[in-house]
Coordinates of C-alpha atoms in Angstrom, one line a residue:
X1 CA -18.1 2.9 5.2
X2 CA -20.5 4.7 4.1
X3 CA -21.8 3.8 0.1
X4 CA -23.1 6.6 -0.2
X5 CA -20.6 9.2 -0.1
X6 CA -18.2 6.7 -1.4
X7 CA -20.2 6.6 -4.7
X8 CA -20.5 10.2 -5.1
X9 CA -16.7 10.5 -4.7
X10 CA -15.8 7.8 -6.8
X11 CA -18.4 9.9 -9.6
X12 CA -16.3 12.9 -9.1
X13 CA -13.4 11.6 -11.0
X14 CA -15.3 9.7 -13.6
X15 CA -14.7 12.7 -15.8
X16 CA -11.1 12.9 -14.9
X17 CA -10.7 9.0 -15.9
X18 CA -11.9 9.7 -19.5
X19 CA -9.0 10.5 -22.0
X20 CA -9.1 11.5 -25.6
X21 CA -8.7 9.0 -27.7
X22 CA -6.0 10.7 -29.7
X23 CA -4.0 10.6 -26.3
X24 CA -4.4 6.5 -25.7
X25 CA -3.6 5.9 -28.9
X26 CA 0.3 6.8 -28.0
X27 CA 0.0 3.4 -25.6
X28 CA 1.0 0.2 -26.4
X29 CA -2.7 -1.6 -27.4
X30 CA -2.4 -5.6 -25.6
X31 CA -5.0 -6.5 -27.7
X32 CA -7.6 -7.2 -24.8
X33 CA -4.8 -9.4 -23.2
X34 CA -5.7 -11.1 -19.6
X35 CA -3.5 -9.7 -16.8
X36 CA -3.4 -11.9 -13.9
X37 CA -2.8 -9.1 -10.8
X38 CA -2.1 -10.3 -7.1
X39 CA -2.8 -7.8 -3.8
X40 CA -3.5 -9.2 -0.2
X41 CA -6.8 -6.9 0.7
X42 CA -5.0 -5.6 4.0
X43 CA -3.9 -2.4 3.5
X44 CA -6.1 0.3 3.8
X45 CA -6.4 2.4 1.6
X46 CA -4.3 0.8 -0.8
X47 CA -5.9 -2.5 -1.1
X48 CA -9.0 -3.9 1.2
X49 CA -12.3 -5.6 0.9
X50 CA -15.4 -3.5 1.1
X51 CA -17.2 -4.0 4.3
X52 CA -20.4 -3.8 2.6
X53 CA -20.0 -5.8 -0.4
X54 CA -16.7 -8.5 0.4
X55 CA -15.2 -7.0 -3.4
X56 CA -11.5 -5.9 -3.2
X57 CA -11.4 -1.6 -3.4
X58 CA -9.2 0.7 -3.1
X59 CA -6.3 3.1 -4.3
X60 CA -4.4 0.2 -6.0
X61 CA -7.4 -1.8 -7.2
X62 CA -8.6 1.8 -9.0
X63 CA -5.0 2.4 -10.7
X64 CA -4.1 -0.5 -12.1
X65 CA -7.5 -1.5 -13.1
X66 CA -7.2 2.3 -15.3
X67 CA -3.5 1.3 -16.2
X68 CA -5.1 -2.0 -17.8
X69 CA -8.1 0.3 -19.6
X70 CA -5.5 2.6 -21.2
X71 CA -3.8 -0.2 -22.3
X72 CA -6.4 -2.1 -23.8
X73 CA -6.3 -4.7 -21.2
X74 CA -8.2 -6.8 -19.0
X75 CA -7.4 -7.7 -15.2
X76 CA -8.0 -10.9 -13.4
X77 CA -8.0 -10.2 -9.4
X78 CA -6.3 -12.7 -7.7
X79 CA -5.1 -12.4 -3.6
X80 CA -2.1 -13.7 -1.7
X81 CA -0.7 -13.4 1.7
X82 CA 2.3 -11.3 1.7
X83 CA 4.8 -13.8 2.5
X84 CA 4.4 -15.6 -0.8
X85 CA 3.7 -12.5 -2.9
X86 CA 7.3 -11.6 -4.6
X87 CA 8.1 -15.4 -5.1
X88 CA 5.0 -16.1 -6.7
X89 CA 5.4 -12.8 -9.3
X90 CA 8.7 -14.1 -9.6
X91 CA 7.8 -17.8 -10.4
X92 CA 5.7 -16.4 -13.0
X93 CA 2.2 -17.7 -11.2
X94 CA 0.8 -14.0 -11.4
X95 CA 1.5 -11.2 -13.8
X96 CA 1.7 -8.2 -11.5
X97 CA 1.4 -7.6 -7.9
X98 CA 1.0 -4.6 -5.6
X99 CA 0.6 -4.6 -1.5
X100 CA 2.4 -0.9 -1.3
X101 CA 5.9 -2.6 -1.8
X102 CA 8.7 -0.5 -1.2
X103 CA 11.2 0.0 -4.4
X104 CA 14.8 -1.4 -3.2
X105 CA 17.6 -2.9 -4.1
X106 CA 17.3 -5.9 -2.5
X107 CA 13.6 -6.5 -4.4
X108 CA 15.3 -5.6 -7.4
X109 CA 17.1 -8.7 -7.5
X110 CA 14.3 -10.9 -7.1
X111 CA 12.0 -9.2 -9.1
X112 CA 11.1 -6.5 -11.9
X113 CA 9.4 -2.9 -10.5
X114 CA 7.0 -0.4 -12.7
X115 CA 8.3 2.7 -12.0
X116 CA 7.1 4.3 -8.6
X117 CA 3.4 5.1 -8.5
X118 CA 3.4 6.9 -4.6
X119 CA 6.0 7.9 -2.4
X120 CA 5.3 8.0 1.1
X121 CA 7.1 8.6 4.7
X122 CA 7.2 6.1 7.5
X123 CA 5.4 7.1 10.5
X124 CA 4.8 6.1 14.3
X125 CA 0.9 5.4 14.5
X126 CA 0.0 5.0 18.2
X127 CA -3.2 4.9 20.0
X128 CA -4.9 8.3 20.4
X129 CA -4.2 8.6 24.5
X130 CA -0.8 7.4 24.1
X131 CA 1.6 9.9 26.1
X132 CA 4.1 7.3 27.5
X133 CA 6.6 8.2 24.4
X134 CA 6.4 11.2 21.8
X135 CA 8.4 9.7 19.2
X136 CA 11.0 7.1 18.1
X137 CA 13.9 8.1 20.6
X138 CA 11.2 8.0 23.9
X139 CA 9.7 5.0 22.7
X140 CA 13.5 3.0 21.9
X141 CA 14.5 4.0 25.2
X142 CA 11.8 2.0 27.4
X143 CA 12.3 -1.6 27.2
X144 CA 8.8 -2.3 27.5
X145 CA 7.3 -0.7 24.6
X146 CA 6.5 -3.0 21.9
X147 CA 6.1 -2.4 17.8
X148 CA 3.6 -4.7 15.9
X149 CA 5.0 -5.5 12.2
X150 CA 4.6 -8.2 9.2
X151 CA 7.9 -9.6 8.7
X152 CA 10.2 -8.9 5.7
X153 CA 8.0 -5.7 4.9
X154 CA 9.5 -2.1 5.0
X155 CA 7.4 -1.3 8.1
X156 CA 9.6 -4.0 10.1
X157 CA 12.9 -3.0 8.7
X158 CA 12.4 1.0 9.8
X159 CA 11.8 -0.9 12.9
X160 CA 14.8 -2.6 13.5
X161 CA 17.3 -0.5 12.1
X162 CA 15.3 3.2 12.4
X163 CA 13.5 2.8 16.0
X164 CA 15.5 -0.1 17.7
X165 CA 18.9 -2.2 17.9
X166 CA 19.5 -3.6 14.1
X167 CA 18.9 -6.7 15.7
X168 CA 16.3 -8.4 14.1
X169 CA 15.2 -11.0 16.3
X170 CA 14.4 -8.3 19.0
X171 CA 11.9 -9.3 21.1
X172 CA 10.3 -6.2 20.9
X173 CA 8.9 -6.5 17.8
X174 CA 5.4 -8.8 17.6
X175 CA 5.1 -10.1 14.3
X176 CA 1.4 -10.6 12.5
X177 CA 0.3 -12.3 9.9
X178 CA -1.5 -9.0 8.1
X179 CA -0.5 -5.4 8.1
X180 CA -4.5 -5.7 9.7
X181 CA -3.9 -7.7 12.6
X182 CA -0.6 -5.7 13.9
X183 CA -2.7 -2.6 13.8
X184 CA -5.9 -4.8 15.4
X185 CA -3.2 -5.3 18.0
X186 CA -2.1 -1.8 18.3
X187 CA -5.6 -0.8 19.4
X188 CA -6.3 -3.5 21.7
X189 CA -3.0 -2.6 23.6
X190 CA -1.0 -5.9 22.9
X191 CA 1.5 -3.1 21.0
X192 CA 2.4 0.4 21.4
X193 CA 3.1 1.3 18.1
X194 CA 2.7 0.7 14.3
X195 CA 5.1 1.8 11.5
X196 CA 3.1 2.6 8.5
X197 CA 3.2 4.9 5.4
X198 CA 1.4 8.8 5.4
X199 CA -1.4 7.5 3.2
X200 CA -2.5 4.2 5.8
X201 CA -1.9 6.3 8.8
X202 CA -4.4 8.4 7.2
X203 CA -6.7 5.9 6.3
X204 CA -6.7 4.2 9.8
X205 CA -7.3 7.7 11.5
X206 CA -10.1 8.5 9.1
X207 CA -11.6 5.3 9.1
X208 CA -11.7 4.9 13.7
X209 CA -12.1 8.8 14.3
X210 CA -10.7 9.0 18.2
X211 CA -8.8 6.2 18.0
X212 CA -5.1 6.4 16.8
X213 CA -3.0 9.4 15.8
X214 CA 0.8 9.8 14.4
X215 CA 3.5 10.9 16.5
X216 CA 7.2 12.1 15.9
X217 CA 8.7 12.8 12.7
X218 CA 8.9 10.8 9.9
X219 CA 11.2 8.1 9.8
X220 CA 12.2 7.8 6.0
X221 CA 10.6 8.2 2.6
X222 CA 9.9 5.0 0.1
X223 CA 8.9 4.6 -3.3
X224 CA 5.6 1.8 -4.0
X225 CA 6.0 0.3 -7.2
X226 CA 4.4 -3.0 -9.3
X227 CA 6.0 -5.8 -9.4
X228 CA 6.4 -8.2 -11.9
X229 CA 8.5 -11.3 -13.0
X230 CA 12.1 -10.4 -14.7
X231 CA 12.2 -9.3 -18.2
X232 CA 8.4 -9.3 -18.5
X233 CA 6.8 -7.6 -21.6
X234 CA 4.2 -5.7 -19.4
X235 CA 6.9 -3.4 -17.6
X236 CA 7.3 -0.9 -20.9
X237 CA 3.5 -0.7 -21.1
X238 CA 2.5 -0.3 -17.3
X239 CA 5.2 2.5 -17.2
X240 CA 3.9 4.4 -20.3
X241 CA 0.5 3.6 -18.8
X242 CA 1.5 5.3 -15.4
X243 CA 3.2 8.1 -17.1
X244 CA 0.0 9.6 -18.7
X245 CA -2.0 9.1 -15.7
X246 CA 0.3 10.9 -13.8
X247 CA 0.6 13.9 -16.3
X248 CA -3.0 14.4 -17.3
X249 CA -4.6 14.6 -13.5
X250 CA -5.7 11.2 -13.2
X251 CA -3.3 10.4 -10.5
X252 CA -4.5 13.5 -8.6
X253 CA -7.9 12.8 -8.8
X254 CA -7.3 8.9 -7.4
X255 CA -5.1 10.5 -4.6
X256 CA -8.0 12.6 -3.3
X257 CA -10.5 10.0 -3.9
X258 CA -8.9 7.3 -1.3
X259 CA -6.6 9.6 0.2
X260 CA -9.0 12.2 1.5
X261 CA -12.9 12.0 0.3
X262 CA -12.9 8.2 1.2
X263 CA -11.6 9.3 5.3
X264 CA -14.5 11.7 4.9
X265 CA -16.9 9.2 4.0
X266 CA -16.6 6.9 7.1

């Protein structure tokens, strides 16, 4: 990364961050209330630590830290593996947690969601030579090709049921620890192929120019929402909160700051 340009991009939208205050005083106020929020720091560009500094960044870190601001609120950073992330919101040991998880009906019985804050397409990221398979028909049809996921995520789902058998102990897929590591894996040729969302396909690409690329078309669209534990208090809030940052710009102005000026910073 470069600090540099990632400073001057993340001044570009100071101006953009600033509301009247006529207009935050039509949010709830929490009072300077301590939100406890959870992310895993392995999904770039959503959530990651800074090379140069070890502090979590990105897309997700930068909205819900202005969601809190609006709403008079204060954030406590925690981290979590994925694994454990839903039951823990759910057990009530965090009060909100984001890793770019999918909006579905399944999660909605475990767990409360904010209303969706990106929607993004599934995609086949692959290593930059790859010309064995040119998308998810070529690849399923070769017995040989592998697909690096994290288990019970959406990427490993459109992989089962989108790209492959249904079967979900196929031996084909390689499961990792971290979205990281499958991706690690993908460009050290112990997989052929990642499932990921528009926005980290783009942020992998930007940030190893040469060394992956997307092929096919995409395999699905999903909706990434907060969670939080059922019936909690903060879901009116957050979802006011997200409405006026999507309607006065802000959400714009995040978008091209990790979705496009941060790639260009590497």
């Amino acid at each position: 990364m470069n600090p540099t340009k990632l400073l001057a991009a993340a001044a570009a939208v100071v101006t953009t961050l600033a509301l009247p205050a006529a207009a935050q005083d039509t949010l709830p106020d929490l009072a300077g209330r301590e939100i406890v929020a959870v992310t895993e720091n392995a999904y770039v560009p959503l959530n990651f630590a800074d090379p140069a500094t070890g502090e979590g960044v990105g897309f997700e870190y930068d909205l819900f830290n202005e969601v809190a601001k609006r709403l008079n609120a204060k954030v406590k950073w925690e981290l979590s593996s994925w694994d454990v992330m839903i039951q823990a919101v759910r057990d009530g040991q965090f009060d909100v947690g984001m890793d770019g998880i999918t909006i579905n009906d399944e999660r909605k019985a475990q767990i409360a969601f904010s209303d969706s804050y990106l929607t993004s397409e599934q995609l086949m990221l692959v290593r930059a030579d790859e010309a064995r398979f040119t998308d998810a028909t070529t690849f399923g049809a070769e017995a040989s090709y592998l697909i690096g996921a994290q288990a019970g995520t959406t990427n490993f789902y459109v992989a089962v049921y989108n790209v492959l058998d249904g079967d979900e102990a196929n031996p084909r897929i390689k499961l990792f620890d971290t979205f990281g590591a499958s991706v690690q894996a993908l460009q050290s040729g112990d997989v052929d192929t990642v499932l990921m969302d528009q926005t980290s396909a783009n942020g992998y690409i930007g940030a190893k120019p040469g060394a992956f690329k997307v092929i096919g078309t995409p395999l699905g669209s999903e909706d990434f929402g907060f969670i939080l534990p059922p019936e909690s208090d903060l879901i009116a809030p957050i979802n006011a909160a997200l409405a006026q940052i999507k309607s006065d710009g802000t959400m714009e102005a995040l978008q091209q700051k990790w979705f496009y000026d941060y790639q260009a910073a590497q």
